[in-house]
Every structure is written in C-alpha cells, then in structure tokens.
CSV table of C-alpha atoms in Angstrom, one decimal:
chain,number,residue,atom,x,y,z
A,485,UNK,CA,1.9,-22.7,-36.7
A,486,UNK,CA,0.6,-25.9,-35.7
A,487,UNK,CA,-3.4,-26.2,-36.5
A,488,UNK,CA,-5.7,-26.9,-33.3
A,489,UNK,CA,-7.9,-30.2,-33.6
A,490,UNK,CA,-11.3,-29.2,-34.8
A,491,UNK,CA,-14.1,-31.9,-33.1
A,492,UNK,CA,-17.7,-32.4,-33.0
A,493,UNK,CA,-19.7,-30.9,-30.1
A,494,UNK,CA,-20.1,-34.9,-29.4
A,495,UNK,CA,-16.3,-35.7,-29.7
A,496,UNK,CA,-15.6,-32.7,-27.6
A,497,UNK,CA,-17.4,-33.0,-24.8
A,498,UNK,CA,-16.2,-37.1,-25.0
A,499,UNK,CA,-13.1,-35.4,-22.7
A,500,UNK,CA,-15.2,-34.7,-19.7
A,501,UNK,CA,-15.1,-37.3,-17.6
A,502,UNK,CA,-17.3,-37.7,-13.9
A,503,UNK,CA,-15.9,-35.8,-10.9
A,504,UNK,CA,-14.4,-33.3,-13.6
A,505,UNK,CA,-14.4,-29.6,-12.1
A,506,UNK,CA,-15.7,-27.5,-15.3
A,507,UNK,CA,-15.0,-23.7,-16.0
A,508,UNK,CA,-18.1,-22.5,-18.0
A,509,UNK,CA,-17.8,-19.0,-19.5
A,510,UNK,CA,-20.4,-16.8,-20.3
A,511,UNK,CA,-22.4,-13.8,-18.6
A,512,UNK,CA,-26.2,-14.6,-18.4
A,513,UNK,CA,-26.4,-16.6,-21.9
A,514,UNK,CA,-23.9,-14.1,-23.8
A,515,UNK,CA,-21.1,-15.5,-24.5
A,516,UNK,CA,-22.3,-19.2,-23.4
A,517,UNK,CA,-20.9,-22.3,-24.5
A,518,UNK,CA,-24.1,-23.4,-24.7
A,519,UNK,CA,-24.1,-25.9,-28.0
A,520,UNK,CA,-21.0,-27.2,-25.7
A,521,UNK,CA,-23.2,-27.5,-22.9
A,522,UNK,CA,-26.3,-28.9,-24.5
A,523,UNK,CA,-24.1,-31.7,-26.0
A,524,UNK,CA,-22.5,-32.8,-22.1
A,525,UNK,CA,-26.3,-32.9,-21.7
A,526,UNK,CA,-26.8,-35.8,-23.8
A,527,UNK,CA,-24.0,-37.6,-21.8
A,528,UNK,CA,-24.0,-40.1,-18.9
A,529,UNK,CA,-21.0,-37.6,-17.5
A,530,UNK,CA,-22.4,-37.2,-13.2
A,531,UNK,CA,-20.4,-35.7,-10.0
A,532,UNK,CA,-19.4,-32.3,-12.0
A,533,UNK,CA,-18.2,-29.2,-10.0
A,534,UNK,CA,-19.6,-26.4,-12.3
A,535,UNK,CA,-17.7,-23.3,-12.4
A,536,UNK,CA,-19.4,-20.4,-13.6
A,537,UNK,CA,-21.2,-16.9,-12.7
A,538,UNK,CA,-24.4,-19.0,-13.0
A,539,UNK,CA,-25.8,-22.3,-14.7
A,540,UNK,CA,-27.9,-20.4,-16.8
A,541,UNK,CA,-31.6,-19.7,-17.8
A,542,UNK,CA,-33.4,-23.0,-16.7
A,543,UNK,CA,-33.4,-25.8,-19.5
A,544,UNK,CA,-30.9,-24.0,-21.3
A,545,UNK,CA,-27.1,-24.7,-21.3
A,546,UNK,CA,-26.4,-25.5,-17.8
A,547,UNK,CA,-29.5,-25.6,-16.8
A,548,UNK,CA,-29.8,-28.5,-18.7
A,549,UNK,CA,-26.8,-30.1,-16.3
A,550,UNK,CA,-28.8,-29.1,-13.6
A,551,UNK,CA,-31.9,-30.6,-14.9
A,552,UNK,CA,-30.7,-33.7,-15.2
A,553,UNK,CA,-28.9,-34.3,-12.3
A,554,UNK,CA,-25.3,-33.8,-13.5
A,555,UNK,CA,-23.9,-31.2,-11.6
A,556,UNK,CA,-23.0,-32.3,-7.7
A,557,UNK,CA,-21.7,-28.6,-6.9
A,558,UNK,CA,-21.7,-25.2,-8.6
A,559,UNK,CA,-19.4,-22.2,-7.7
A,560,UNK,CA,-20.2,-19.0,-8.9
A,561,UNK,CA,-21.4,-15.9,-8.1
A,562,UNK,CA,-25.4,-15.5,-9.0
A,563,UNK,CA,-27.6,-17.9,-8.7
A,564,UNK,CA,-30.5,-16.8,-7.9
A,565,UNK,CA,-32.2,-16.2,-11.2
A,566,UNK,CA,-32.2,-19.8,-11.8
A,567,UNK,CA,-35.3,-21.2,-9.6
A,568,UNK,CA,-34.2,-24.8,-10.0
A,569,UNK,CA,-30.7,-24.3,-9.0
A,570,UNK,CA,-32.5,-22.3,-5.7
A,571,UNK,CA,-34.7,-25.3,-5.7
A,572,UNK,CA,-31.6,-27.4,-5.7
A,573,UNK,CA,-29.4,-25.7,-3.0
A,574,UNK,CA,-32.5,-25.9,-0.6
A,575,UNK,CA,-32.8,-30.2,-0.8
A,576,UNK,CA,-29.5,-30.5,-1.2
A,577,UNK,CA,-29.2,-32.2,-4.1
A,578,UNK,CA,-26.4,-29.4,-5.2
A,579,UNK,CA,-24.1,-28.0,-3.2
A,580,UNK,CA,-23.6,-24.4,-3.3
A,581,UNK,CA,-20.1,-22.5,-2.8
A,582,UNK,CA,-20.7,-18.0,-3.9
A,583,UNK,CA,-17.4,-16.1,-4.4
A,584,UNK,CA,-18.6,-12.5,-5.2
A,585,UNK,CA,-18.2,-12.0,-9.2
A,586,UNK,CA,-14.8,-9.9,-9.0
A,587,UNK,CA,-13.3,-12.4,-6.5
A,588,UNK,CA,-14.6,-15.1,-8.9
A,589,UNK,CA,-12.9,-13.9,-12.2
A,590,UNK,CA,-9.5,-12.9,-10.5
A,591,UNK,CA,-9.3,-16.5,-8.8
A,592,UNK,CA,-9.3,-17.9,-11.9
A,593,UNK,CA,-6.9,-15.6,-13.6
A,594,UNK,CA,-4.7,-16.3,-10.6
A,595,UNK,CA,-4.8,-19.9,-11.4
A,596,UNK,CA,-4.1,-19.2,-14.9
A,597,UNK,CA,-1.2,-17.0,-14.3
A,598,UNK,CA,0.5,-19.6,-12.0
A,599,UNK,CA,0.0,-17.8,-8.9
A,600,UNK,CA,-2.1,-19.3,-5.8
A,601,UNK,CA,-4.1,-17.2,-4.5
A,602,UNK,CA,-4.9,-13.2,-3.4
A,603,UNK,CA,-5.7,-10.9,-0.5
A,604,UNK,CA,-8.6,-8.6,-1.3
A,605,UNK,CA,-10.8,-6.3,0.6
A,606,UNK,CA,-14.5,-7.1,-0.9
A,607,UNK,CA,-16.4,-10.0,1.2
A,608,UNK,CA,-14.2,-8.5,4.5
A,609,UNK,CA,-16.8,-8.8,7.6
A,610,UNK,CA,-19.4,-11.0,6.0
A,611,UNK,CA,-20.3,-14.8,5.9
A,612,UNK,CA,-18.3,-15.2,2.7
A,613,UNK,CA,-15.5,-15.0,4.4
A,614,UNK,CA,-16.0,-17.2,7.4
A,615,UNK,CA,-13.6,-19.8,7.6
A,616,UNK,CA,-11.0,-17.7,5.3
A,617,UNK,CA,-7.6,-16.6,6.2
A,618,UNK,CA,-7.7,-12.8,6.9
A,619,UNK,CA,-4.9,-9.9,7.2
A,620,UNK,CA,-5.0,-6.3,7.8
A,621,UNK,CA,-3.4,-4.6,4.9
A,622,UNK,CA,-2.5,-1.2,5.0
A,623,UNK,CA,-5.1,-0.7,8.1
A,624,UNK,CA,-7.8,-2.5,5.4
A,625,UNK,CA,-9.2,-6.0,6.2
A,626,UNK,CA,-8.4,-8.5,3.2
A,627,UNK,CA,-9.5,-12.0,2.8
A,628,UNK,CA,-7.6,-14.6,1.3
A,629,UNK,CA,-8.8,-16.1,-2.0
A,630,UNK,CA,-7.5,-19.2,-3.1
A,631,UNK,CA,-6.6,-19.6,-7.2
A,632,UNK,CA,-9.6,-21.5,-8.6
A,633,UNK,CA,-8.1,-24.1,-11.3
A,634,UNK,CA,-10.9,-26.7,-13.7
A,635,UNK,CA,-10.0,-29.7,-15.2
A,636,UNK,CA,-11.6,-28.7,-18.3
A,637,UNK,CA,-12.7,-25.1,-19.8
A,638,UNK,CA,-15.8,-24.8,-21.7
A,639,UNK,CA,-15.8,-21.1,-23.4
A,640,UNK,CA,-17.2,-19.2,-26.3
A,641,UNK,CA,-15.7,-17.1,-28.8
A,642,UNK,CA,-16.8,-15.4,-32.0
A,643,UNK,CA,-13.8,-16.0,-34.3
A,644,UNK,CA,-10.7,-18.5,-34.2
A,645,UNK,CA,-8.0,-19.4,-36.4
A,646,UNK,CA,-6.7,-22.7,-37.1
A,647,UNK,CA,-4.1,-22.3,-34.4
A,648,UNK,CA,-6.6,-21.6,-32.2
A,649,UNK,CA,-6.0,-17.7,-31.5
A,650,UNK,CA,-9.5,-16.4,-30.4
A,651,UNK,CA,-11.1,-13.5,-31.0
A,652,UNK,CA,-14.2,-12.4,-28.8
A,653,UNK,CA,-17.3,-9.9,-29.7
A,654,UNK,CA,-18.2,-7.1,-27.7
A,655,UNK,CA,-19.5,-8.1,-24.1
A,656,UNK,CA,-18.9,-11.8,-24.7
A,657,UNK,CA,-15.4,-12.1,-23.4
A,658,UNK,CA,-16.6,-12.0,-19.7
A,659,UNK,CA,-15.5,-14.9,-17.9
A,660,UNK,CA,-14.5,-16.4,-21.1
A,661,UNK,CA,-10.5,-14.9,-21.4
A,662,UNK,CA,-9.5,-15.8,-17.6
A,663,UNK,CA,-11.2,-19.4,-18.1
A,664,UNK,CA,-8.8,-20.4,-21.0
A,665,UNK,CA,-6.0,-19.6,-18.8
A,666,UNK,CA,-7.2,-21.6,-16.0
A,667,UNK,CA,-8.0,-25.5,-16.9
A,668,UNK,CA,-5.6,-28.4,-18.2
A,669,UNK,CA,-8.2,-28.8,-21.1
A,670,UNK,CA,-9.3,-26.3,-22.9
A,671,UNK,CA,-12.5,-26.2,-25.5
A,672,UNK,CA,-13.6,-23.5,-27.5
A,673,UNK,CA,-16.4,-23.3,-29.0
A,674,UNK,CA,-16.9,-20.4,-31.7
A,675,UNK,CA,-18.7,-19.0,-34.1
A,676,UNK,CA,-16.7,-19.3,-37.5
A,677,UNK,CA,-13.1,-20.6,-38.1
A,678,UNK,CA,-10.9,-18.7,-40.5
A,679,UNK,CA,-7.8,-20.0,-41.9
A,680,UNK,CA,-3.9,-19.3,-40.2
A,681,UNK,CA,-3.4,-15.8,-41.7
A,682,UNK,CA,-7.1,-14.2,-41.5
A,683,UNK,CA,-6.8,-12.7,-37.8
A,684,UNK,CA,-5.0,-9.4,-36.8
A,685,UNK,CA,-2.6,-10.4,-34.1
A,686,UNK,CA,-3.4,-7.1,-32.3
A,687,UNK,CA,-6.5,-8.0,-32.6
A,688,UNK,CA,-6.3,-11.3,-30.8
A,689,UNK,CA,-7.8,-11.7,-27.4
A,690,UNK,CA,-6.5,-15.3,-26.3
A,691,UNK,CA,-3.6,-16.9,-27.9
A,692,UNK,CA,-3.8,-20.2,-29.4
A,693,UNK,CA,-1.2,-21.9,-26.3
A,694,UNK,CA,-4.1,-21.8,-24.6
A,695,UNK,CA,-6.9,-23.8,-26.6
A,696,UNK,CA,-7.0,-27.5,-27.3
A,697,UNK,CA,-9.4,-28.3,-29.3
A,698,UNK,CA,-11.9,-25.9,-31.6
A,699,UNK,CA,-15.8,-26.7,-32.1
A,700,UNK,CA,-17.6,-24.5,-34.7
A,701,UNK,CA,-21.0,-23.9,-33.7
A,702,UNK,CA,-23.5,-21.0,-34.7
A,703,UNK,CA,-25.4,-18.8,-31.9
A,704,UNK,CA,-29.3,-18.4,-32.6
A,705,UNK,CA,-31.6,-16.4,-31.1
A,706,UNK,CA,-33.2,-19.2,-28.9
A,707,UNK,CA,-29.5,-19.9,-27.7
A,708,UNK,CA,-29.8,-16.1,-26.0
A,709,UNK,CA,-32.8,-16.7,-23.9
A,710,UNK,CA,-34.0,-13.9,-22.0
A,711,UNK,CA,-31.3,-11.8,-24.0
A,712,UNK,CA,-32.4,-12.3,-27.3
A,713,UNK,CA,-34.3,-9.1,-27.3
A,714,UNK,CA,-34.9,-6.0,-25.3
A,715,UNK,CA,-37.5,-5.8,-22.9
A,716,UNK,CA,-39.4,-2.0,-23.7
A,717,UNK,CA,-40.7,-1.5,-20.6
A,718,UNK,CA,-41.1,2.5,-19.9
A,719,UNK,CA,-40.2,3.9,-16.6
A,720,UNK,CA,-43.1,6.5,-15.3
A,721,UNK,CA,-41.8,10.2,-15.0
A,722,UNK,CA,-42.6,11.2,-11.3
A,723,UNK,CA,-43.2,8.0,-10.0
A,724,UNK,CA,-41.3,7.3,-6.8
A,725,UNK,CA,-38.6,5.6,-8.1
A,726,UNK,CA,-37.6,7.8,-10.9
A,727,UNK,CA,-37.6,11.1,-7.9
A,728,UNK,CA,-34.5,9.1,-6.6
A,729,UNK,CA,-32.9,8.8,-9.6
A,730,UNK,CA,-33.4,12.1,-10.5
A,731,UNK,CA,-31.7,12.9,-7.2
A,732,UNK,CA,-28.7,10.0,-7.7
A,733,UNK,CA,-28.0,11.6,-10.8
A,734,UNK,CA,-27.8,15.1,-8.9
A,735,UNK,CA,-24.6,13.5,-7.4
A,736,UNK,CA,-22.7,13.0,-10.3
A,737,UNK,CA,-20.4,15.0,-12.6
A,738,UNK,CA,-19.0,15.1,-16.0
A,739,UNK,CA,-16.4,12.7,-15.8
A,740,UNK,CA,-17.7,10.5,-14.0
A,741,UNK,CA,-16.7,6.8,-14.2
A,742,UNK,CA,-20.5,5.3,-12.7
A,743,UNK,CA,-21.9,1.6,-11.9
A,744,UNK,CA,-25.3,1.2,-11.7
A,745,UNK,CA,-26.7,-1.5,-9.5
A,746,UNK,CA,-30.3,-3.1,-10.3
A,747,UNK,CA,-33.5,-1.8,-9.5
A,748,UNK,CA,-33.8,1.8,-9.0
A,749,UNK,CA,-30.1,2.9,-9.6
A,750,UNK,CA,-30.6,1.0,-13.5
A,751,UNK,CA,-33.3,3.9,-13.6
A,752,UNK,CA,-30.3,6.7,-13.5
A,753,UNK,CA,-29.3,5.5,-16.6
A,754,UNK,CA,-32.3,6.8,-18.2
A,755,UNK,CA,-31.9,10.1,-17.2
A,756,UNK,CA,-28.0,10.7,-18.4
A,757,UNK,CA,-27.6,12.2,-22.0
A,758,UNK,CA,-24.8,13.2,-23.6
A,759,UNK,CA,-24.6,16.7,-22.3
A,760,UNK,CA,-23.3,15.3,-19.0
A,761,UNK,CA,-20.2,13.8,-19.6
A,762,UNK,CA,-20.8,10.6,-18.2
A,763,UNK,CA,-19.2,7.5,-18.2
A,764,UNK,CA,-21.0,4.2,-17.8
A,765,UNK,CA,-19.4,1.0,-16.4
A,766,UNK,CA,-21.1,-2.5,-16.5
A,767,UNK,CA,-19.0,-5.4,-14.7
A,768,UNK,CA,-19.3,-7.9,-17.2
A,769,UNK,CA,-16.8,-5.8,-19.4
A,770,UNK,CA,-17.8,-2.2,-20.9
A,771,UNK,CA,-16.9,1.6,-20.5
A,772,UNK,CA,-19.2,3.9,-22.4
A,773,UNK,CA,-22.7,2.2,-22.0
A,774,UNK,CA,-25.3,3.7,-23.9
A,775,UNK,CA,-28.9,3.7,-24.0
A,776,UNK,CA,-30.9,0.6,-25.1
A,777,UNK,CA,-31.1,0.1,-28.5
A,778,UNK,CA,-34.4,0.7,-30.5
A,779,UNK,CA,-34.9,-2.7,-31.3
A,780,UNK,CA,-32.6,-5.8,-31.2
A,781,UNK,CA,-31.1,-7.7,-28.9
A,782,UNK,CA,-28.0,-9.7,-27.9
A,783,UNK,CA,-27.0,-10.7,-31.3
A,784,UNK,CA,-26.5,-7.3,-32.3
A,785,UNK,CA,-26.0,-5.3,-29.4
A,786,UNK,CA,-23.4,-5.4,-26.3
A,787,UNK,CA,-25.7,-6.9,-22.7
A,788,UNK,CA,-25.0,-4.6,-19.7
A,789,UNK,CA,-24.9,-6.7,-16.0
A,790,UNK,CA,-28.2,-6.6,-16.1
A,791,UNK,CA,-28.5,-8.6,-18.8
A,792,UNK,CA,-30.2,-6.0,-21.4
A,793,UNK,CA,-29.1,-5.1,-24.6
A,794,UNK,CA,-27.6,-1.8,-25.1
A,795,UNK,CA,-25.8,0.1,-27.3
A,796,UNK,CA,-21.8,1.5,-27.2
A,797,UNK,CA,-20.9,5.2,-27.3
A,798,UNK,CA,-17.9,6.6,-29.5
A,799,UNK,CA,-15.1,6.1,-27.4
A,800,UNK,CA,-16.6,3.1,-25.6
A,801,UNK,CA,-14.4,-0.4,-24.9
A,802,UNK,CA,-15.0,-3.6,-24.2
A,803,UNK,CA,-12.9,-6.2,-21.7
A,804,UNK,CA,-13.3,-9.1,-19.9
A,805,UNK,CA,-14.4,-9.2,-16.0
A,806,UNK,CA,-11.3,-9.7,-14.5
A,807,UNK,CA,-9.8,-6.2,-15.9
A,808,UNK,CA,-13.1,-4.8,-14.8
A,809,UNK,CA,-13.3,-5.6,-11.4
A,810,UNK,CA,-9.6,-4.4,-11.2
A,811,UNK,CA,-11.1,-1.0,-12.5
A,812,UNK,CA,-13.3,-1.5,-9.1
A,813,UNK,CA,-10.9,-2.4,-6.8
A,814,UNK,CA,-8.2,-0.3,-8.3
A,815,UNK,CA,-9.9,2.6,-7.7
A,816,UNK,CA,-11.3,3.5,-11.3
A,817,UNK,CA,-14.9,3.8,-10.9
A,818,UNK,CA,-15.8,7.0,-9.1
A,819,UNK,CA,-19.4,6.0,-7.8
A,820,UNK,CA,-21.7,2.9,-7.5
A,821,UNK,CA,-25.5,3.4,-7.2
A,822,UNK,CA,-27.0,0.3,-5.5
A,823,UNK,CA,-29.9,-0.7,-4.0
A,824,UNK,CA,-30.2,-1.6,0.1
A,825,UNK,CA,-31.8,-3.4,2.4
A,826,UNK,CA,-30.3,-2.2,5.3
A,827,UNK,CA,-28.1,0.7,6.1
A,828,UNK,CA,-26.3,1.2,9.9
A,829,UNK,CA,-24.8,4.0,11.6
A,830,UNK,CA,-21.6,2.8,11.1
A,831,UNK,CA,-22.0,2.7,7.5
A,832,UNK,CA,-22.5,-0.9,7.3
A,833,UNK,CA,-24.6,-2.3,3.9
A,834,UNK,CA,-26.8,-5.2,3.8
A,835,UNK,CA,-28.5,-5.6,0.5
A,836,UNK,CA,-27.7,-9.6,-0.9
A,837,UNK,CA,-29.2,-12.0,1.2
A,838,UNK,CA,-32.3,-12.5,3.7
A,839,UNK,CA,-32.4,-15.0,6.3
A,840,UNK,CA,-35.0,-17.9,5.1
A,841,UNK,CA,-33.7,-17.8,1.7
A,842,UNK,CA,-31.0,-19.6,-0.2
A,843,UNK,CA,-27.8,-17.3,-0.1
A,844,UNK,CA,-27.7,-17.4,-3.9
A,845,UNK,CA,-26.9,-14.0,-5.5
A,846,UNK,CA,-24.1,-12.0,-4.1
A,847,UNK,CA,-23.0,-11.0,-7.3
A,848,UNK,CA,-20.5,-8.1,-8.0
A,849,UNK,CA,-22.3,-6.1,-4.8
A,850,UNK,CA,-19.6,-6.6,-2.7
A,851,UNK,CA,-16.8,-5.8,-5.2
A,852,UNK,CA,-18.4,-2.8,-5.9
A,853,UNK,CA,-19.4,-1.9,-2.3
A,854,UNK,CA,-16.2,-1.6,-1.2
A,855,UNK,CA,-14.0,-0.9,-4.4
A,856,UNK,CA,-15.6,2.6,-5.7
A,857,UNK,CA,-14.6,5.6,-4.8
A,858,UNK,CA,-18.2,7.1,-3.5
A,859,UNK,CA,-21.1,4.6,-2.3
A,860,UNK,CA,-24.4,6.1,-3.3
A,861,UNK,CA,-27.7,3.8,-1.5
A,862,UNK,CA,-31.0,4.6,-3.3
A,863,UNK,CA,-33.7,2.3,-1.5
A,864,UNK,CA,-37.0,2.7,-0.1
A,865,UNK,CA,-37.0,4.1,3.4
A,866,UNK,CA,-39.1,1.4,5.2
A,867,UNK,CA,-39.7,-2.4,4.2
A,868,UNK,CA,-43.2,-3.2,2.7
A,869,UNK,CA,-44.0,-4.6,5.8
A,870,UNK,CA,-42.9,-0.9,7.2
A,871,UNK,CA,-39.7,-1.5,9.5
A,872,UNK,CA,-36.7,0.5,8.8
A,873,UNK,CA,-33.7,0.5,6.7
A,874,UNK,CA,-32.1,2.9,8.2
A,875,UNK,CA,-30.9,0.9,11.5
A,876,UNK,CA,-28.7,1.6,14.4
A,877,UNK,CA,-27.0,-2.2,13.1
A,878,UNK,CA,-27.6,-4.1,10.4
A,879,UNK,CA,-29.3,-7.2,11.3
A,880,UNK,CA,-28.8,-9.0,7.8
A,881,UNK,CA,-26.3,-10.3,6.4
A,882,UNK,CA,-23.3,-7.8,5.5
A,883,UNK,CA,-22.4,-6.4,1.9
A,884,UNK,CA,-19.3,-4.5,3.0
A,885,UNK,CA,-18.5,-2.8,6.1
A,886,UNK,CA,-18.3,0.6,6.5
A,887,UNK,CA,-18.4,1.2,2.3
A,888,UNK,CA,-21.7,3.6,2.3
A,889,UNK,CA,-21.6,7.8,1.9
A,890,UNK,CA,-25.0,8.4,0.9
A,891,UNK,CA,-28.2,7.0,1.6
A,892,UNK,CA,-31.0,8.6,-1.0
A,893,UNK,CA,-34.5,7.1,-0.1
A,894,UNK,CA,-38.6,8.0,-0.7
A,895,UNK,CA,-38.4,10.1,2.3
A,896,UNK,CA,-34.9,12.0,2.5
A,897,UNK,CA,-31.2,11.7,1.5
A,898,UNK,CA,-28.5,11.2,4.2
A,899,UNK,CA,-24.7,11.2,4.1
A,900,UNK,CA,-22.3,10.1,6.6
A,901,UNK,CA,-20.3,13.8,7.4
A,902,UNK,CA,-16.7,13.0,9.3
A,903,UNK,CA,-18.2,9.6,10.1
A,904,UNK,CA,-21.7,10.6,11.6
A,905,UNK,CA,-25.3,9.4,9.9
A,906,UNK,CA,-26.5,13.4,9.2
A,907,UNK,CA,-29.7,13.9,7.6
A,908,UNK,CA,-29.1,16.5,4.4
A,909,UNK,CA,-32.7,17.1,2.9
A,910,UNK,CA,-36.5,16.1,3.0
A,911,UNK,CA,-38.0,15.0,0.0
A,912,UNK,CA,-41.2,16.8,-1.6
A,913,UNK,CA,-43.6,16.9,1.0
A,914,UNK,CA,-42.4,15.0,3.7
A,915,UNK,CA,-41.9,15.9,7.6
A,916,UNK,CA,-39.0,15.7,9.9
A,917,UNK,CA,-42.0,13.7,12.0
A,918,UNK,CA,-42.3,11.3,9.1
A,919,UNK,CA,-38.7,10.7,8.3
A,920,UNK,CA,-37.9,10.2,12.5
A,921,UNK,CA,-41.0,7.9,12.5
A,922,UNK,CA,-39.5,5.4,10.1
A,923,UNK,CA,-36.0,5.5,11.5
A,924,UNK,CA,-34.7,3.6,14.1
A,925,UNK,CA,-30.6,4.7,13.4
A,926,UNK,CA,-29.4,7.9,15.3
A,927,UNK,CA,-28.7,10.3,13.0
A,928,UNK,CA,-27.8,14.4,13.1
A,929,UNK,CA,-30.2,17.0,11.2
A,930,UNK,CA,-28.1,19.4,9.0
A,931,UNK,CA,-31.5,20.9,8.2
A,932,UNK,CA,-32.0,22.5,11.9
C-alpha cells in the first residue's frame, strides 16, 4: 500500500489557492478541521466559497475566515448562530446561499458518487426552492438539487493509517465521510497516525483512495468551544413548557424511532426513561441518544444537533448525515417534535425564518418536516406580542407544505382528522372562549 504524504498544517493549507470552493466538515465544532482552518487563517488565501453546515463559533475555525475577510460566499445550512456571519450577509460583504442540512450532505455525496444531481421532496413550496427545477413525483412535489463538488476538502478524523484509511469517533463523522468523496483535493486532518497494519478494515469509515495528504493535529478543549462541556441547566417541573412535553411524550410509543427539534420538543427528552422503549435520533449521526452525561463534554461524549453532549445507549450507532437524513426521507423516523411559528389550516409550517431578518438557519427543519412519518408541533399558542399561530395561512416563510398532524400548544392540542384543523383537548384550566380568542384558523371542536 502506498503511504499518504504527511504535511504540516502550514504546507497543507499551501494547496488552497484564491477563488478555491472549500468543503469544511464538522457539526458545530465536533469533528472540525479547525487546526486546518486556523492555519488557512494565517494565509493571504481571499475569494473562498466555504462549504459547510456553518463557519463556526465566532473567532474559531471558520470564524476566523470570516473574520478576516477570506470567505466571499458560504453555503451551508445554519448560520445563524454565528452573529458575524449574520452581520456579514446583512452588508453584503458575504454572500449567503442555505440548502437545508439533508439536501446539503446528499449533494455532496452525489458529487462524490459521480452522479449530478437529485429530486427530493424537503424545501418543496418555499423560497429555497425558487428558481429550482421542479417535478411531481409520484403525486409529491420534488425539487431538483444539483451535486455540490469543492476544489479542496478540509475534514477531521480521529485515526488514520499511513495509507490514509480513516477512522472517525462517535458523532464526528457528520459532514466529514460525504466531503472526502466530493473535492479533487483532499486533507485530513486527524488525531493520531498509526502505521499500515494497525486499523481493522471493517472498521474503516473512508478508504485511503480518497485522501491526499494527512496532517496530525491534536483536539483540545478550547478547539470544542461551546461543546467542550455540558451546559446543567435544569428544566422546571410544571412550568409551561415542560406541560407540553409531558403531553408530546403522551404521543409516542415503545418503538418509536423520535427527532427532537430545539426548544421545547429538546425538553421531551428529559422525560423518556428506559421503561418506554424509545428510540432517539439526532441528524448529525446517532440512533439511541441518551441522557446528558453527568459531567464532561465533547471530548468524551457523542454531541446531539443541538450541540450538547450526551451519552449513547446499549444498542446505540453512530453514522454520518448523509445516511441519516436518508433515515428521514426514507421513511425511518416515526415522529419529529418541532417547534412553530406558524401553523395553517392546510397544514402548512412556518417555523425558520422571519421577515426583517437574515434567512440564516434553515437547518435540518425541512428535511424533517416533510420526511417523518408523524409531524408533532409543540409551540406557544400566541406570539409574545399576542397574535396567533394558529392561522387560516401562513404568512411566513414556509417549512414544508402540508407536513403537520398535531399542533400541541399552552392552550390546547389539535390534529388535522381526514384533512380538517379539529381541536382534540383543552389544557388545565383553559376555556373554549380562550382558545377561540387566540385563534384566527377555522378549526372543528371534537370536544362538543
């Protein structure tokens, strides 16, 4: 076997040249490049198309890019957590393309697999795909999504061999398996190099034809950012938010393959033990989520989507997010619990984007929104400024169209019953008065 080229971060990065269109692996900073990244920092390299999820915790890996004036346009799926790259979009000095997270991994993986491009449901009806090619499919709407190809791959592993087989840990393989399929140039950079011989090849995520050149470079806590420990914040029994969950959970049985969105439906995940059979799926590669861990973080614990540490139940599995967004689309996860913003009659979610704001954080929403089998909506029943949610059409900008089954708010949980917005039950001590006050859509009363 011939032995991979093993370079210095600075030699490495020396490959990258200005108008280079970079794929940047990593979910959150798990899994990040970021000793690669930190390195094209200290370049004169401008003009980059960055490929990624997101550029990162600001002032860390690509964040540092972004910083400095390096990256002319990002593509990726969530930006939002990153202020300067909001900051960014909104004077223009970077240009901005989302692809919802699913759509995002599977482009690549197309690229990668020599194919050009692929019809899919998510993003159907919504400003994503304006300007897209479009077919019904088996009476679905699908939206054509071109293969997404980089110049050069920038992607973390925890263990390679001299021929450059690599080996990833736990949540880390992410974006990171479909990226080193998908650029003419290909850099790892991982944690420890072992010689030809030391790596089970059944073990052995991506092959060595793949990688170029290796970089050895250890992760430390400060490389995790905000996922270098857990954050212990308790939830409140019987507040508000937790009576939701409570009811969300109510909906699911043993069996059940579940994703939980952020915000309230993360709160469901407090409530499931052991006793009721169910099976936890985070899109950034994981089936059998636990609880979070007692202490630790990312450096000795899988991260869910959310970004926190947690820990892995017997039986549990990890994969990259390409094969788990098939799992959505294909039909494998039973029910997603998301938050809303806006629910219509027709069944229509809006729960990604305001108008005013930077469109920056689709996410895996609209994967999810239209790939599970049951839609489950926990939000509050009127905005803080007290308008409804519940609308006769959504007025934001779409999720998916006609994806929702159940609506559980602060007020009272509806489902949509042979296609019609039916109110099912009041919650603790609220009136029909109450619920009708703060709800513009037309909806029928099972309760009468």
């Amino acid at each position: 076997m011939n032995k991979k080229p093993q370079l210095s971060l600075e030699t490495a990065v020396s490959h990258i040249k200005n108008g280079d269109t970079i794929l940047v692996g990593g979910f959150g900073m798990t899994g990040n490049p970021v000793h690669l990244l930190h390195a094209l920092a200290e370049t004169a390299v401008r003009d980059l198309t960055y490929v990624a999820n997101n550029v990162g915790e600001p002032g860390l890996g690509g964040g540092r890019l972004l910083r400095n004036g390096q990256i002319k346009k990002a593509i990726g799926s969530f930006f939002t957590s990153n202020r300067e790259a909001v900051a960014a979009a909104q004077s223009g000095a970077m240009e901005v393309e989302l692809i919802p997270q699913g759509s995002l991994a599977e482009a690549m993986r197309a690229a990668g697999a020599g194919i050009g491009g692929f019809y899919t449901p998510t993003a159907a009806g919504t400003v994503l795909a304006e300007g897209k090619e479009t077919k019904m499919i088996n009476g679905v709407l699908h939206v054509f999504q071109p293969a997404l190809r980089g110049n050069v791959a920038l992607i973390r592993a925890w263990r390679a061999d001299e021929a450059g087989n690599l080996v990833y840990r736990m949540t880390e393989q992410n974006f990171n398996k479909a990226m080193a399929t998908a650029a003419d140039l290909v850099i790892a950079e991982v944690e420890e190099i072992v010689p030809l011989g030391a790596l089970d090849p059944n073990e052995i995520h991506t092959p060595g034809c793949y990688v170029d050149f290796l970089v050895q470079a250890h992760t430390t806590l400060d490389d995790l950012g905000s996922s270098a420990s857990i954050d212990g914040g308790a939830k409140k029994a019987g507040d508000v938010r937790m009576v939701m969950a409570e009811r969300a959970l109510q909906e699911l049985k043993p069996g059940d393959v579940v994703n939980l969105g952020v915000g309230i439906p993360t709160l469901v995940a407090d409530l499931i033990t052991p006793e009721h059979g169910i099976i936890l799926h985070t899109e950034n590669g994981m089936l059998g989520v636990g609880p979070a861990p007692e202490a630790g973080g990312a450096m000795e614990y899988p991260v869910n989507a959310g970004k926190i540490p947690v820990t892995a139940l017997p039986g549990s599995s990890y994969f990259d997010s390409a094969d788990s967004f098939a799992m959505i689309r294909g039909g494998h996860v039973d029910v997603a619990i998301m938050g809303g913003l806006q629910v219509d009659e027709a069944g229509n979610l809006a729960n990604w984007a305001v108008p005013g704001k930077p469109l920056l954080g689709v996410g895996g929403a609209m994967d999810l929104a239209s790939g599970a089998k049951k839609l489950i909506i926990t939000m509050t029943h009127a905005s803080r400024e007290g308008e409804a949610k519940i609308v006769p059409e959504c007025t934001l900008p779409l999720t998916a169209l006609g994806a929702v089954d159940m609506i559980i708010t602060d007020l009272a949980v509806f489902a949509f019953v042979d296609g019609q917005l039916t109110l099912l039950e009041l919650m603790p001590g609220v009136t029909l008065a109450e619920v009708e006050g703060k709800t513009t859509a037309v909806f029928s009363n099972a309760l009468a």
